[in-house]
Amino acid sequence: MPKRGYHHGNLRQALVDAALALIEAKGPTGFTLSEAAKQAGVTPAAVYRHFEGREDLIIECALQGHAIFGDLMEYAFESGQPSALAAFEATGRAYLAFARKYPGHYMAMFESGLSRHATPELSRAVNRSRGVLERAAEDLSQHIPEGRRPPAAMVSSHIWAMSHGVVELFARGKPGANTPFPPEDLLEAGIGVYLRGLGLVPAET
Amino acid sequence: MPKRGYHHGNLRQALVDAALALIEAKGPTGFTLSEAAKQAGVTPAAVYRHFEGREDLIIECALQGHAIFGDLMEYAFESGQPSALAAFEATGRAYLAFARKYPGHYMAMFESGLSRHATPELSRAVNRSRGVLERAAEDLSQHIPEGRRPPAAMVSSHIWAMSHGVVELFARGKPGANTPFPPEDLLEAGIGVYLRGLGLVPAET
DNA sequence: TGTACATCAGTGAACGCGCGTTCACTGATGTAC
DNA sequence: TGTACATCAGTGAACGCGCGTTCACTGATGTAC
């Protein structure tokens, strides 16, 4: 009874799914509303019953991505507790895992070029995603040998940057296309070195 | 006498310059051949006197970018000699400096989605750019406390990833849009922490 | 210096295409009585 | 249960647009004699 058995069933989500597949295949700018409609078995005009237009569809993709992303990061963060270090490392790993498992979402979120403020809703979603990493960095900061500890926001920015860089440069296309190392190992090793540089993780990894 | 005073003067380079400006403004996928032609004061068909088509124009942009990029990185590398550490840090800084000074080139090189093997010439240019960073990493590796030193290619990949991530996430758009830290400081601090993690740079920065 | 000719950079019109978006419509579904 | 009606998801045709590319052309430049 809830909402089954309409004309299409659930066109809205079918369109989002089609859009995500297309974005994954052709990039966010190569994606077209018409093709998403066709792939959902529907006329382009039908899209306008559910979205304001092309950009609105992409925003929904990014929104759903941030929901999953935030959940995943939060779960990883908590699974590492009470060790701030384990929590932080797990969060970093979750970043790459998300990017690999949901490439369409990832691209919609970070490569579609849409403003973070396109929508209050999107703005909120982005802040939540970022918040998890920042919280992990803050917890971690408490354990850094005092004195010259960098701001937590800087630490989280560094990890975000390295993660994003690994995704863009080494986790796209055919495996081994750019480097002899699997992206997962590359990122984990990079974070390991970085954490050692912060004065944590003296000998391991 | 060399090549002045043609119909246009030097349409080929004028088209490249127009393309670079457009790529910077609208991204590599938003760039259109027609608009580049118009901006150079010429009919779209004229472009085909100098390039095979749209993609060929983008390749030329990337090619010129790699030439500048390679020179800049090499110069930075050598300016830090004979200290392997100084050379490496200078190379990292040169990366970001290039990305900020030549955003159109940077986008054509790393965000246009064209294959590294689109052309033998492009392939060579890419390898040269990458080679400089790898050489810097190798020199640096010699100074790392032996035993558990990561492969040089991994070190250069980490730096490349962090640099690229900083560029994409924090050096685009309005300043301060994403972080309270200037991208230069962010990257320099990140590389500093990373190098300390490698066992170099014990106390400074 | 002057004329005849070859070259070839750039023109302008045309092409087929797929895009995002609009609009009046139609027809299946859900609701009231 | 059966009929009349309202809703509204999806249709199909049409729009104006700018794209990349092609083609026969034209006209300025450079060269030969």
mmCIF file with all atom_site columns, N, CA, C and O (backbone and C1' of nucleotides) in Angstrom, chain B residues 7-8 11 43 45 49-50, chain C residues 8-14:
data_model
loop_
_atom_site.group_PDB
_atom_site.id
_atom_site.type_symbol
_atom_site.label_atom_id
_atom_site.label_alt_id
_atom_site.label_comp_id
_atom_site.label_asym_id
_atom_site.label_entity_id
_atom_site.label_seq_id
_atom_site.pdbx_PDB_ins_code
_atom_site.Cartn_x
_atom_site.Cartn_y
_atom_site.Cartn_z
_atom_site.occupancy
_atom_site.B_iso_or_equiv
_atom_site.pdbx_formal_charge
_atom_site.auth_seq_id
_atom_site.auth_comp_id
_atom_site.auth_asym_id
_atom_site.auth_atom_id
_atom_site.pdbx_PDB_model_num
ATOM 1  N N     . HIS B 1 7  ? 47.985 35.462 -43.034 1.00 0.00 ? 7  HIS B N     1
ATOM 2  C CA    . HIS B 1 7  ? 46.645 36.038 -42.977 1.00 0.00 ? 7  HIS B CA    1
ATOM 3  C C     . HIS B 1 7  ? 46.314 36.508 -41.577 1.00 0.00 ? 7  HIS B C     1
ATOM 4  O O     . HIS B 1 7  ? 45.915 37.623 -41.353 1.00 0.00 ? 7  HIS B O     1
ATOM 5  N N     . HIS B 1 8  ? 46.505 35.637 -40.655 1.00 0.00 ? 8  HIS B N     1
ATOM 6  C CA    . HIS B 1 8  ? 46.130 35.960 -39.285 1.00 0.00 ? 8  HIS B CA    1
ATOM 7  C C     . HIS B 1 8  ? 47.349 36.352 -38.452 1.00 0.00 ? 8  HIS B C     1
ATOM 8  O O     . HIS B 1 8  ? 47.235 37.131 -37.521 1.00 0.00 ? 8  HIS B O     1
ATOM 9  N N     . LEU B 1 11 ? 47.518 31.948 -36.193 1.00 0.00 ? 11 LEU B N     1
ATOM 10 C CA    . LEU B 1 11 ? 46.220 31.446 -35.748 1.00 0.00 ? 11 LEU B CA    1
ATOM 11 C C     . LEU B 1 11 ? 46.365 30.249 -34.820 1.00 0.00 ? 11 LEU B C     1
ATOM 12 O O     . LEU B 1 11 ? 45.682 30.140 -33.816 1.00 0.00 ? 11 LEU B O     1
ATOM 13 N N     . THR B 1 43 ? 36.388 31.877 -38.231 1.00 0.00 ? 43 THR B N     1
ATOM 14 C CA    . THR B 1 43 ? 35.301 30.918 -38.427 1.00 0.00 ? 43 THR B CA    1
ATOM 15 C C     . THR B 1 43 ? 35.673 29.538 -37.876 1.00 0.00 ? 43 THR B C     1
ATOM 16 O O     . THR B 1 43 ? 36.844 29.160 -37.946 1.00 0.00 ? 43 THR B O     1
ATOM 17 N N     . ALA B 1 45 ? 35.382 26.733 -39.085 1.00 0.00 ? 45 ALA B N     1
ATOM 18 C CA    . ALA B 1 45 ? 36.020 25.890 -40.110 1.00 0.00 ? 45 ALA B CA    1
ATOM 19 C C     . ALA B 1 45 ? 37.517 26.143 -40.229 1.00 0.00 ? 45 ALA B C     1
ATOM 20 O O     . ALA B 1 45 ? 38.278 25.257 -40.619 1.00 0.00 ? 45 ALA B O     1
ATOM 21 N N     . ARG B 1 49 ? 42.271 23.976 -40.433 1.00 0.00 ? 49 ARG B N     1
ATOM 22 C CA    . ARG B 1 49 ? 43.541 24.191 -41.143 1.00 0.00 ? 49 ARG B CA    1
ATOM 23 C C     . ARG B 1 49 ? 44.721 23.877 -40.236 1.00 0.00 ? 49 ARG B C     1
ATOM 24 O O     . ARG B 1 49 ? 45.839 23.673 -40.707 1.00 0.00 ? 49 ARG B O     1
ATOM 25 N N     . HIS B 1 50 ? 44.462 23.869 -38.917 1.00 0.00 ? 50 HIS B N     1
ATOM 26 C CA    . HIS B 1 50 ? 45.579 23.736 -37.967 1.00 0.00 ? 50 HIS B CA    1
ATOM 27 C C     . HIS B 1 50 ? 45.467 22.537 -37.043 1.00 0.00 ? 50 HIS B C     1
ATOM 28 O O     . HIS B 1 50 ? 46.464 22.084 -36.489 1.00 0.00 ? 50 HIS B O     1
ATOM 29 P P     . DC  C 2 8  ? 51.108 25.129 -49.971 1.00 0.00 ? 8  DC  C P     1
ATOM 30 O "O5'" . DC  C 2 8  ? 50.353 25.855 -48.782 1.00 0.00 ? 8  DC  C "O5'" 1
ATOM 31 C "C5'" . DC  C 2 8  ? 50.332 27.288 -48.683 1.00 0.00 ? 8  DC  C "C5'" 1
ATOM 32 C "C4'" . DC  C 2 8  ? 48.989 27.763 -48.140 1.00 0.00 ? 8  DC  C "C4'" 1
ATOM 33 C "C3'" . DC  C 2 8  ? 48.128 26.670 -47.471 1.00 0.00 ? 8  DC  C "C3'" 1
ATOM 34 O "O3'" . DC  C 2 8  ? 47.454 27.230 -46.367 1.00 0.00 ? 8  DC  C "O3'" 1
ATOM 35 C "C1'" . DC  C 2 8  ? 46.877 27.759 -49.044 1.00 0.00 ? 8  DC  C "C1'" 1
ATOM 36 P P     . DA  C 2 9  ? 47.999 26.983 -44.883 1.00 0.00 ? 9  DA  C P     1
ATOM 37 O "O5'" . DA  C 2 9  ? 47.428 28.231 -44.094 1.00 0.00 ? 9  DA  C "O5'" 1
ATOM 38 C "C5'" . DA  C 2 9  ? 47.980 29.524 -44.349 1.00 0.00 ? 9  DA  C "C5'" 1
ATOM 39 C "C4'" . DA  C 2 9  ? 46.938 30.592 -44.078 1.00 0.00 ? 9  DA  C "C4'" 1
ATOM 40 C "C3'" . DA  C 2 9  ? 46.039 30.335 -42.876 1.00 0.00 ? 9  DA  C "C3'" 1
ATOM 41 O "O3'" . DA  C 2 9  ? 45.678 31.602 -42.321 1.00 0.00 ? 9  DA  C "O3'" 1
ATOM 42 C "C1'" . DA  C 2 9  ? 44.713 30.325 -44.823 1.00 0.00 ? 9  DA  C "C1'" 1
ATOM 43 P P     . DG  C 2 10 ? 44.734 31.697 -41.082 1.00 0.00 ? 10 DG  C P     1
ATOM 44 O "O5'" . DG  C 2 10 ? 43.308 31.906 -41.739 1.00 0.00 ? 10 DG  C "O5'" 1
ATOM 45 C "C5'" . DG  C 2 10 ? 42.901 33.224 -42.100 1.00 0.00 ? 10 DG  C "C5'" 1
ATOM 46 C "C4'" . DG  C 2 10 ? 41.551 33.161 -42.773 1.00 0.00 ? 10 DG  C "C4'" 1
ATOM 47 C "C3'" . DG  C 2 10 ? 40.365 32.774 -41.874 1.00 0.00 ? 10 DG  C "C3'" 1
ATOM 48 O "O3'" . DG  C 2 10 ? 39.406 33.820 -41.901 1.00 0.00 ? 10 DG  C "O3'" 1
ATOM 49 C "C1'" . DG  C 2 10 ? 40.309 31.604 -43.922 1.00 0.00 ? 10 DG  C "C1'" 1
ATOM 50 P P     . DT  C 2 11 ? 37.877 33.620 -41.458 1.00 0.00 ? 11 DT  C P     1
ATOM 51 O "O5'" . DT  C 2 11 ? 37.130 33.353 -42.839 1.00 0.00 ? 11 DT  C "O5'" 1
ATOM 52 C "C5'" . DT  C 2 11 ? 37.217 34.318 -43.876 1.00 0.00 ? 11 DT  C "C5'" 1
ATOM 53 C "C4'" . DT  C 2 11 ? 36.103 34.090 -44.894 1.00 0.00 ? 11 DT  C "C4'" 1
ATOM 54 C "C3'" . DT  C 2 11 ? 34.689 34.049 -44.314 1.00 0.00 ? 11 DT  C "C3'" 1
ATOM 55 O "O3'" . DT  C 2 11 ? 33.855 34.823 -45.170 1.00 0.00 ? 11 DT  C "O3'" 1
ATOM 56 C "C1'" . DT  C 2 11 ? 35.116 32.049 -45.519 1.00 0.00 ? 11 DT  C "C1'" 1
ATOM 57 P P     . DG  C 2 12 ? 32.624 35.635 -44.549 1.00 0.00 ? 12 DG  C P     1
ATOM 58 O "O5'" . DG  C 2 12 ? 31.389 34.706 -44.956 1.00 0.00 ? 12 DG  C "O5'" 1
ATOM 59 C "C5'" . DG  C 2 12 ? 31.217 34.397 -46.320 1.00 0.00 ? 12 DG  C "C5'" 1
ATOM 60 C "C4'" . DG  C 2 12 ? 30.290 33.203 -46.486 1.00 0.00 ? 12 DG  C "C4'" 1
ATOM 61 C "C3'" . DG  C 2 12 ? 29.138 33.149 -45.468 1.00 0.00 ? 12 DG  C "C3'" 1
ATOM 62 O "O3'" . DG  C 2 12 ? 28.012 32.618 -46.143 1.00 0.00 ? 12 DG  C "O3'" 1
ATOM 63 C "C1'" . DG  C 2 12 ? 30.305 31.156 -45.366 1.00 0.00 ? 12 DG  C "C1'" 1
ATOM 64 P P     . DA  C 2 13 ? 26.522 33.136 -45.851 1.00 0.00 ? 13 DA  C P     1
ATOM 65 O "O5'" . DA  C 2 13 ? 25.723 31.961 -46.546 1.00 0.00 ? 13 DA  C "O5'" 1
ATOM 66 C "C5'" . DA  C 2 13 ? 26.291 31.308 -47.687 1.00 0.00 ? 13 DA  C "C5'" 1
ATOM 67 C "C4'" . DA  C 2 13 ? 26.119 29.808 -47.579 1.00 0.00 ? 13 DA  C "C4'" 1
ATOM 68 C "C3'" . DA  C 2 13 ? 24.850 29.374 -46.836 1.00 0.00 ? 13 DA  C "C3'" 1
ATOM 69 O "O3'" . DA  C 2 13 ? 24.178 28.420 -47.619 1.00 0.00 ? 13 DA  C "O3'" 1
ATOM 70 C "C1'" . DA  C 2 13 ? 26.708 28.182 -46.047 1.00 0.00 ? 13 DA  C "C1'" 1
ATOM 71 P P     . DA  C 2 14 ? 22.625 28.024 -47.364 1.00 0.00 ? 14 DA  C P     1
ATOM 72 O "O5'" . DA  C 2 14 ? 22.724 26.452 -47.178 1.00 0.00 ? 14 DA  C "O5'" 1
ATOM 73 C "C5'" . DA  C 2 14 ? 23.753 25.729 -47.861 1.00 0.00 ? 14 DA  C "C5'" 1
ATOM 74 C "C4'" . DA  C 2 14 ? 24.114 24.517 -47.054 1.00 0.00 ? 14 DA  C "C4'" 1
ATOM 75 C "C3'" . DA  C 2 14 ? 22.955 23.938 -46.241 1.00 0.00 ? 14 DA  C "C3'" 1
ATOM 76 O "O3'" . DA  C 2 14 ? 22.427 22.803 -46.923 1.00 0.00 ? 14 DA  C "O3'" 1
ATOM 77 C "C1'" . DA  C 2 14 ? 25.051 23.880 -45.064 1.00 0.00 ? 14 DA  C "C1'" 1
#
